[in-house]
XYZ file of C-alpha atoms in Angstrom:
555
model
C -18.553 -17.974 -56.845
C -15.837 -18.050 -54.206
C -13.626 -16.012 -56.501
C -16.332 -13.395 -56.886
C -16.848 -13.214 -53.098
C -13.105 -12.878 -52.571
C -12.905 -10.089 -55.131
C -15.849 -8.277 -53.472
C -14.247 -8.626 -50.008
C -10.930 -7.422 -51.377
C -12.755 -4.448 -52.950
C -14.310 -3.439 -49.619
C -10.971 -3.845 -47.846
C -9.330 -1.571 -50.410
C -12.158 0.957 -50.054
C -11.748 0.844 -46.253
C -8.036 1.501 -46.499
C -8.679 4.369 -48.866
C -11.224 5.879 -46.473
C -8.804 5.564 -43.534
C -6.024 7.056 -45.626
C -8.278 9.891 -46.748
C -9.333 10.599 -43.151
C -5.730 10.565 -42.068
C -4.938 12.980 -44.872
C -7.653 15.336 -43.675
C -6.411 15.175 -40.109
C -2.695 15.330 -40.798
C -2.613 17.658 -43.775
C -5.820 19.415 -44.679
C -7.100 20.010 -41.117
C -3.795 20.412 -39.353
C -4.375 24.115 -38.710
C -7.694 23.580 -36.920
C -6.485 20.587 -34.955
C -3.327 22.428 -33.973
C -5.373 25.391 -32.728
C -7.558 23.149 -30.587
C -4.525 21.320 -29.209
C -2.757 24.581 -28.466
C -5.731 25.839 -26.495
C -5.647 22.653 -24.447
C -1.920 22.355 -23.827
C -0.893 26.069 -23.784
C -3.024 28.203 -21.424
C -3.848 31.857 -22.132
C -2.086 34.038 -19.536
C -2.359 37.805 -18.921
C 0.950 39.460 -18.133
C 1.261 42.923 -16.598
C 4.348 45.048 -17.202
C 6.110 46.426 -14.150
C 4.663 49.738 -12.946
C 7.073 52.675 -12.953
C 8.769 53.868 -9.769
C 8.181 57.219 -8.064
C 11.246 59.067 -6.756
C 11.716 62.158 -4.607
C 14.028 65.036 -5.554
C 17.009 63.124 -4.085
C 16.135 59.912 -5.949
C 14.735 58.190 -2.880
C 12.214 55.568 -3.968
C 8.757 56.526 -2.718
C 6.756 53.908 -4.626
C 7.808 50.703 -6.369
C 6.579 47.306 -7.482
C 7.641 44.292 -5.436
C 7.348 40.688 -6.719
C 3.999 39.049 -6.172
C 3.750 35.325 -7.032
C 0.669 33.390 -8.129
C 0.687 29.623 -7.655
C -0.740 27.380 -10.385
C -0.955 23.642 -11.070
C -0.882 21.473 -14.189
C -2.970 18.500 -12.909
C -2.341 16.282 -15.964
C 1.420 16.672 -15.741
C 1.396 16.261 -11.958
C -0.458 12.927 -12.126
C 1.749 11.565 -14.907
C 5.199 12.576 -13.715
C 5.207 13.467 -10.014
C 6.093 10.479 -7.818
C 7.161 12.365 -4.671
C 5.417 12.788 -1.329
C 4.097 16.349 -1.278
C 2.247 16.213 2.036
C 3.901 19.319 3.544
C 3.416 21.337 0.392
C -0.200 20.247 0.079
C -0.828 21.171 3.716
C 0.515 24.669 3.002
C -1.671 25.059 -0.113
C -4.772 23.804 1.694
C -4.347 26.124 4.660
C -3.239 29.194 2.681
C -5.949 29.019 -0.004
C -8.576 27.191 2.064
C -8.914 24.428 -0.533
C -8.436 20.664 -0.842
C -5.703 20.412 -3.462
C -6.029 16.630 -3.922
C -9.715 16.963 -4.788
C -8.913 19.756 -7.228
C -6.363 17.529 -8.971
C -8.704 14.528 -9.081
C -11.581 16.578 -10.489
C -9.377 18.169 -13.161
C -7.187 15.237 -14.253
C -6.926 16.399 -17.851
C -6.542 20.112 -17.170
C -3.247 21.803 -17.933
C -3.623 25.040 -15.937
C -5.457 26.027 -12.723
C -4.525 29.284 -10.958
C -4.723 28.743 -7.200
C -4.064 32.345 -6.152
C -1.393 34.620 -4.701
C 1.056 33.326 -2.107
C 2.201 35.347 0.876
C 5.466 37.206 0.008
C 7.142 35.908 3.171
C 6.497 32.329 1.957
C 7.922 32.842 -1.529
C 11.376 31.352 -0.850
C 9.966 28.252 0.889
C 7.414 27.693 -1.861
C 10.087 27.961 -4.562
C 12.353 25.503 -2.738
C 9.544 22.963 -2.218
C 7.661 23.334 -5.492
C 6.599 19.869 -6.773
C 6.643 18.971 -10.456
C 3.412 20.098 -12.021
C 3.197 23.235 -9.858
C 4.520 26.596 -10.953
C 4.692 30.307 -10.086
C 3.666 33.323 -12.160
C 5.582 36.470 -11.220
C 3.407 39.564 -10.966
C 3.904 42.772 -8.990
C 2.317 44.505 -6.029
C 2.678 48.210 -5.192
C 4.709 49.091 -2.099
C 5.323 52.427 -0.380
C 8.459 52.469 1.819
C 7.537 55.707 3.604
C 3.838 54.860 4.097
C 2.097 57.649 6.080
C 4.629 60.400 5.307
C 3.745 60.851 1.633
C 0.539 58.847 1.369
C -1.873 61.614 0.330
C 0.403 62.806 -2.461
C 1.260 59.353 -3.798
C -2.158 57.738 -3.409
C -2.411 54.012 -4.074
C -3.286 51.313 -6.597
C -6.121 48.791 -6.683
C -5.988 45.027 -7.073
C -5.241 45.302 -10.792
C -2.347 47.694 -10.013
C -4.199 50.629 -11.541
C -3.898 54.018 -9.822
C -6.920 54.977 -7.730
C -5.745 58.051 -5.803
C -3.033 60.714 -5.801
C -0.169 60.708 -8.294
C -0.827 57.020 -8.934
C -4.163 58.043 -10.460
C -3.113 61.337 -12.075
C -0.160 59.774 -13.924
C -1.529 56.259 -14.358
C -1.076 56.305 -18.135
C 2.649 56.979 -17.652
C 3.181 54.676 -14.681
C 1.165 51.649 -15.765
C 2.999 48.865 -17.538
C 1.553 47.367 -20.710
C -0.805 44.434 -20.187
C -0.615 41.605 -22.748
C -2.287 38.219 -23.181
C -0.455 35.296 -24.735
C -0.490 31.521 -24.872
C 2.497 30.098 -23.050
C 4.213 26.763 -23.001
C 4.493 24.970 -19.668
C 7.839 23.266 -19.132
C 8.134 19.920 -17.254
C 9.186 21.833 -14.143
C 6.143 24.045 -14.030
C 7.687 27.150 -15.600
C 6.334 29.249 -18.452
C 8.092 29.936 -21.728
C 7.055 33.372 -23.019
C 7.229 34.467 -26.629
C 7.232 38.163 -25.661
C 7.397 40.298 -22.557
C 5.167 43.227 -21.521
C 6.520 46.786 -21.538
C 7.243 48.406 -18.171
C 5.879 51.821 -17.145
C 7.707 55.157 -16.875
C 9.169 56.673 -13.679
C 8.042 59.870 -11.933
C 10.641 62.228 -10.439
C 9.077 64.602 -7.930
C 9.863 68.003 -6.483
C 9.065 66.493 -3.065
C 12.041 66.157 -0.717
C 11.305 63.184 1.538
C 13.540 64.513 4.319
C 11.538 67.743 4.440
C 8.282 65.863 3.946
C 9.096 63.618 6.900
C 9.848 66.607 9.144
C 6.678 68.390 8.038
C 4.636 65.275 8.778
C 6.205 65.054 12.246
C 5.535 68.712 13.080
C 1.940 68.522 11.874
C 1.322 65.469 14.050
C 2.827 67.271 17.043
C 0.580 70.287 16.433
C -2.464 68.031 16.028
C -1.707 66.389 19.356
C -0.737 69.552 21.232
C -3.741 71.571 20.064
C -6.173 68.640 20.123
C -7.210 69.776 16.662
C -9.488 68.213 14.091
C -6.906 68.486 11.300
C -3.641 70.250 10.449
C -2.478 71.089 6.909
C 1.040 72.072 5.895
C 2.682 73.053 2.588
C 6.237 74.109 1.737
C 6.852 75.450 -1.773
C 9.559 77.211 -3.763
C 8.803 80.561 -5.441
C 8.487 78.882 -8.861
C 5.652 76.677 -7.579
C 7.643 73.499 -6.895
C 6.099 71.726 -3.901
C 8.859 70.542 -1.541
C 6.501 69.042 1.040
C 2.739 68.846 1.488
C 0.640 66.919 3.952
C -2.350 66.877 6.257
C -2.924 64.912 9.437
C -4.551 62.641 10.400
C -3.311 60.734 7.348
C -3.173 57.062 6.392
C -0.877 54.182 5.423
C -1.278 53.669 1.683
C 0.043 50.104 2.001
C -3.180 49.362 3.917
C -5.515 52.027 2.536
C -8.673 49.922 2.947
C -8.404 50.319 6.730
C -9.074 54.088 6.596
C -11.992 56.446 6.056
C -11.882 58.636 2.973
C -11.448 61.836 5.023
C -7.924 60.575 5.825
C -7.217 59.556 2.231
C -8.400 62.684 0.387
C -5.769 65.269 -0.531
C -6.971 67.910 1.922
C -4.424 70.615 0.962
C -6.016 70.856 -2.495
C -9.667 69.938 -2.004
C -10.689 70.898 1.530
C -12.315 74.343 1.379
C -12.391 76.699 4.337
C -12.750 80.371 5.172
C -9.140 81.551 5.487
C -9.436 84.546 7.780
C -6.746 87.215 7.780
C -4.204 85.330 5.646
C -6.519 86.387 2.815
C -5.605 90.013 3.526
C -2.712 89.448 1.104
C -5.315 90.228 -1.572
C -6.605 93.310 0.259
C -3.204 94.927 0.814
C -1.860 94.002 -2.642
C -4.904 95.221 -4.558
C -5.036 98.491 -2.607
C -1.373 99.260 -3.331
C -1.104 97.930 -6.879
C -4.238 99.777 -8.036
C -2.906 102.973 -6.421
C -6.114 103.274 -4.403
C -3.740 103.608 -1.454
C -0.104 104.679 -1.415
C 0.688 102.892 1.837
C 1.264 106.156 3.721
C -2.317 106.664 4.854
C -3.696 106.433 8.376
C -7.023 104.761 8.997
C -9.422 104.925 11.937
C -10.142 101.460 13.365
C -13.214 102.495 15.353
C -11.704 101.382 18.691
C -12.404 97.751 17.880
C -16.113 97.816 16.918
C -17.754 99.140 13.765
C -21.409 98.987 12.853
C -21.782 98.709 9.110
C -24.745 97.779 6.919
C -26.735 96.445 9.852
C -23.873 94.289 11.161
C -21.009 94.722 13.621
C -17.403 94.083 12.552
C -15.010 93.575 15.459
C -11.248 93.574 16.042
C -9.363 91.697 18.738
C -7.435 94.874 19.603
C -9.243 98.144 20.325
C -7.188 100.396 18.075
C -8.019 103.948 17.077
C -5.797 105.323 14.289
C -3.383 102.950 12.543
C -0.965 103.534 9.657
C -1.681 101.467 6.549
C 1.083 98.924 7.216
C 0.072 98.419 10.866
C -3.524 97.782 9.825
C -2.196 94.453 8.535
C 0.572 94.013 11.108
C -2.033 94.178 13.889
C -4.645 92.497 11.656
C -7.502 94.966 11.883
C -10.625 93.566 10.258
C -12.358 96.923 10.472
C -9.710 98.869 8.561
C -9.207 96.013 6.066
C -12.922 96.253 5.311
C -12.650 100.023 4.871
C -9.752 99.564 2.446
C -11.705 97.071 0.307
C -14.795 99.296 0.314
C -12.762 102.246 -0.929
C -11.353 100.077 -3.731
C -14.893 98.965 -4.614
C -15.716 95.488 -5.861
C -14.407 96.074 -9.398
C -10.811 96.545 -8.274
C -11.011 93.996 -5.449
C -12.384 91.262 -7.699
C -9.888 92.061 -10.425
C -7.066 91.155 -8.057
C -8.956 88.317 -6.356
C -9.264 86.670 -9.759
C -5.702 87.605 -10.710
C -4.460 85.736 -7.625
C -6.355 82.692 -8.876
C -9.113 82.410 -6.276
C -12.322 80.769 -7.380
C -10.551 78.432 -9.798
C -8.140 75.538 -9.704
C -4.402 76.056 -9.517
C -3.923 73.120 -11.938
C -1.566 71.327 -9.582
C -0.857 67.883 -11.021
C -3.037 65.936 -8.590
C -6.610 64.652 -8.954
C -9.637 66.065 -7.180
C -8.645 69.716 -6.807
C -11.493 72.025 -5.739
C -12.312 75.308 -7.486
C -13.084 77.262 -4.350
C -16.145 79.356 -3.554
C -16.359 83.047 -4.478
C -19.555 85.073 -4.170
C -21.250 86.228 -7.331
C -19.732 89.501 -8.505
C -22.941 90.960 -9.935
C -25.040 90.505 -6.801
C -22.280 91.236 -4.287
C -23.417 93.461 -1.413
C -21.154 96.005 0.325
C -21.134 93.952 3.527
C -20.021 90.888 1.551
C -17.105 92.862 0.157
C -16.248 94.157 3.634
C -16.072 90.669 5.165
C -14.238 89.185 2.200
C -11.480 91.750 2.840
C -10.557 89.823 5.993
C -11.169 86.323 4.628
C -14.751 85.651 5.636
C -17.486 84.645 3.218
C -15.106 83.008 0.746
C -14.052 79.363 0.402
C -10.429 78.562 -0.481
C -8.036 75.634 -0.379
C -4.602 75.685 1.232
C -2.933 75.334 -2.167
C -4.763 78.460 -3.398
C -3.548 80.452 -0.395
C 0.074 79.421 -0.800
C -0.129 80.193 -4.525
C -1.110 83.774 -3.682
C 1.899 84.169 -1.385
C 4.171 82.644 -4.022
C 3.345 85.687 -6.144
C 4.902 87.873 -3.431
C 7.904 85.570 -3.032
C 8.743 85.466 -6.758
C 8.364 89.150 -7.563
C 4.723 89.412 -8.580
C 4.035 86.397 -10.811
C 1.182 83.920 -10.576
C 2.566 80.407 -11.057
C 1.034 76.956 -11.092
C 2.148 74.741 -8.195
C 3.497 71.385 -9.322
C 4.828 68.113 -7.917
C 6.235 66.139 -10.877
C 9.528 67.601 -12.061
C 10.122 65.158 -14.909
C 9.231 61.687 -16.191
C 11.816 59.182 -17.419
C 11.656 55.911 -19.346
C 14.564 53.668 -20.293
C 17.001 56.294 -19.055
C 15.528 59.099 -21.169
C 13.470 62.109 -20.063
C 10.112 62.010 -21.849
C 8.502 64.937 -19.988
C 9.880 67.982 -18.154
C 7.848 70.559 -16.254
C 7.742 73.948 -17.940
C 7.094 76.982 -15.802
C 4.078 79.066 -16.770
C 3.854 82.436 -15.085
C 1.865 85.629 -15.431
C 2.725 88.963 -13.874
C -0.088 90.179 -11.639
C 1.679 92.742 -9.416
C 4.152 95.538 -10.036
C 7.622 95.146 -8.478
C 7.126 98.171 -6.204
C 3.889 96.645 -4.889
C 5.682 93.413 -4.055
C 8.365 95.280 -2.097
C 5.787 97.204 -0.067
C 3.859 94.018 0.703
C 7.065 92.286 1.816
C 7.742 95.180 4.183
C 4.273 94.785 5.674
C 4.724 91.024 6.078
C 8.059 91.647 7.787
C 6.349 94.039 10.207
C 3.727 91.365 11.010
C 6.496 89.139 12.402
C 8.600 91.915 13.878
C 5.936 93.525 16.066
C 2.481 92.360 14.982
C 0.418 89.211 15.352
C 3.124 86.920 13.947
C 5.952 87.358 16.469
C 5.918 83.623 17.246
C 7.191 82.983 13.710
C 10.560 84.640 14.395
C 13.616 82.594 13.442
C 16.913 83.390 15.128
C 19.502 84.906 12.745
C 16.994 85.040 9.859
C 14.442 87.511 8.524
C 10.995 86.056 7.923
C 7.762 87.708 6.897
C 4.213 86.428 6.877
C 0.610 86.796 7.860
C -1.548 85.297 10.567
C -5.158 84.281 10.149
C -7.898 83.301 12.594
C -11.305 82.495 11.178
C -14.579 81.547 12.780
C -16.073 78.389 11.296
C -19.522 78.660 9.740
C -22.190 76.824 11.705
C -24.575 74.388 10.030
C -27.325 76.170 11.960
C -26.468 79.459 10.258
C -24.057 82.214 11.243
C -20.700 81.392 12.794
C -19.664 79.124 15.622
C -18.476 80.755 18.830
C -16.188 77.827 19.655
C -14.779 76.472 16.363
C -11.918 78.355 14.726
C -9.263 77.898 12.060
C -5.801 79.268 12.813
C -3.232 79.841 10.050
C 0.139 81.342 9.316
C 1.804 81.748 5.929
C 5.482 82.686 5.970
C 7.954 83.763 3.284
C 11.463 82.658 4.177
C 13.875 84.399 4.103
C 11.815 87.509 3.371
C 14.764 89.470 1.928
C 15.706 86.628 -0.451
C 12.677 84.335 -0.682
C 13.434 80.660 -1.147
C 10.395 79.090 0.460
C 6.769 79.814 1.254
C 5.460 77.870 4.255
C 1.800 77.413 5.188
C 0.385 75.790 8.311
C -3.354 75.730 9.091
C -4.795 74.236 12.282
C -8.489 73.329 12.189
C -10.580 73.516 15.341
C -7.761 73.814 17.910
C -8.836 73.514 21.518
C -7.979 76.282 23.960
C -5.937 78.989 22.223
C -7.060 79.342 18.608
C -5.219 82.355 17.146
C -3.129 81.635 14.067
C -0.225 83.482 15.626
C -0.309 81.052 18.563
C -1.163 77.690 16.990
C 0.371 77.925 13.480
C 3.179 80.528 13.549
C 5.416 78.510 15.958
C 5.183 75.487 13.656
C 6.227 77.620 10.667
C 9.208 78.878 12.689
C 10.343 75.294 13.357
C 9.972 74.396 9.690
C 11.900 77.502 8.603
C 14.729 76.670 11.031
C 14.945 73.161 9.631
C 15.012 74.481 6.048
C 17.790 76.921 6.926
C 19.923 74.126 8.369
C 19.116 71.570 5.672
C 19.773 73.854 2.706
C 22.584 75.775 4.462
C 20.884 79.144 4.004
C 23.078 81.980 5.206
C 21.696 84.200 7.942
C 20.732 87.749 7.081
C 22.124 90.967 8.453
C 18.542 92.213 8.577
C 17.601 89.964 11.473
C 14.297 90.145 13.282
C 14.964 89.888 17.009
């Protein structure tokens, strides 16, 4: 009986050992993959890594935008409790005050956790934190966008959001090129709180701009001075090369893109490309060009300017000067609205609109920036004669500053419509992966361009643009003064927009310069508020680029 009991007990013992062995087999061999996955999830946290965003450089390789290190502090509570025997009072005090937490409670509540992200440390504290980092704490290196020149180039560059994705300006337009690759991976935490990565994210590409920061800085300064001096609402400025390359572009008031959340959107928006306004007489570039190029006028005619007042189609068109007869070129030199209207009416809307569209008005220039406006052009079919008459001197049409400068570029480059651009090329790993290709279309005959340049020269020599004269250099251009439409209907008697667009030097064009002053107080003529600023910019360009003076000097 005892032997039978012993044999039965021995049998159960053997069965028990077999069951334990079988379970161990399942755990160690058969189920190792599943158990390993669960263990890995526990011991190796899943971390998202963002590749470094590409830099943005000016035409002289000055860095306009870059990523600077941004460190996130994390803790491995389990490791800290097991291996850290030091007094971390000072470090804990820093963590508690900086993140507004109680770090000891966090550790106690998460004793078995291997990874808790506490947040981003202040960059100025990074060195101290690294030097005083206790075992069980660690830093993840990320990046934050930084703009060394802040206000100067802010509207062009734009800015990035919290996830380092472009939200405005070039940062938004070229985000796919600039953004680094984001990857998620499980990482191993070393005993000293560092991560061991199996792979690294790919960094973004670099933008190389046509913008010259030296010129941009000077433009920004001059626009601010004009804003202050004229007590204006806004001032816009653009400097471009005849091929469409934008050397500088800005509007003030502007903003600091390192602290963009502190500003209203009217300061952030790219006003030179999306703020529409009635241009006034700078739009007469279309009137004079279309009249000459279509051979409606030869340029030798004389027109009667009605002694400054002309009743037409139930309305009165007025001039500042009470002129009688004026030669064709002096119609534009002295900026007669009456005779400009007569010229457009003789062309008729078919010819006028042909050239208006050829110059690109009413549609985007396709500059490589987000948010460009199309402009506002009255319906061709239902256009009335009075509408055509007022459009001839830049009233009743909505344009952007970039559209105006594009029209003058066609005079500067010999008659070709070009697309303005800001990114010259894009590079990655030392190789050029994109290069701007010029697209141009001839819209004016060479002889038309030469006649228009002569008229623009006369504007500065003896017309409304004498304040744009530059000593030892020949410059041509056109003034513009426009009444601002009132929200009550009609036009304001107190709000004006004053502009000047200059081609410099006029005998060998290298730059087109636009300045527009919105709602200046006191004097409001473009020749008074904008032309002097263009003269200062032209003088700076001459000195900076060592442009030789011309023998054909306007004095």
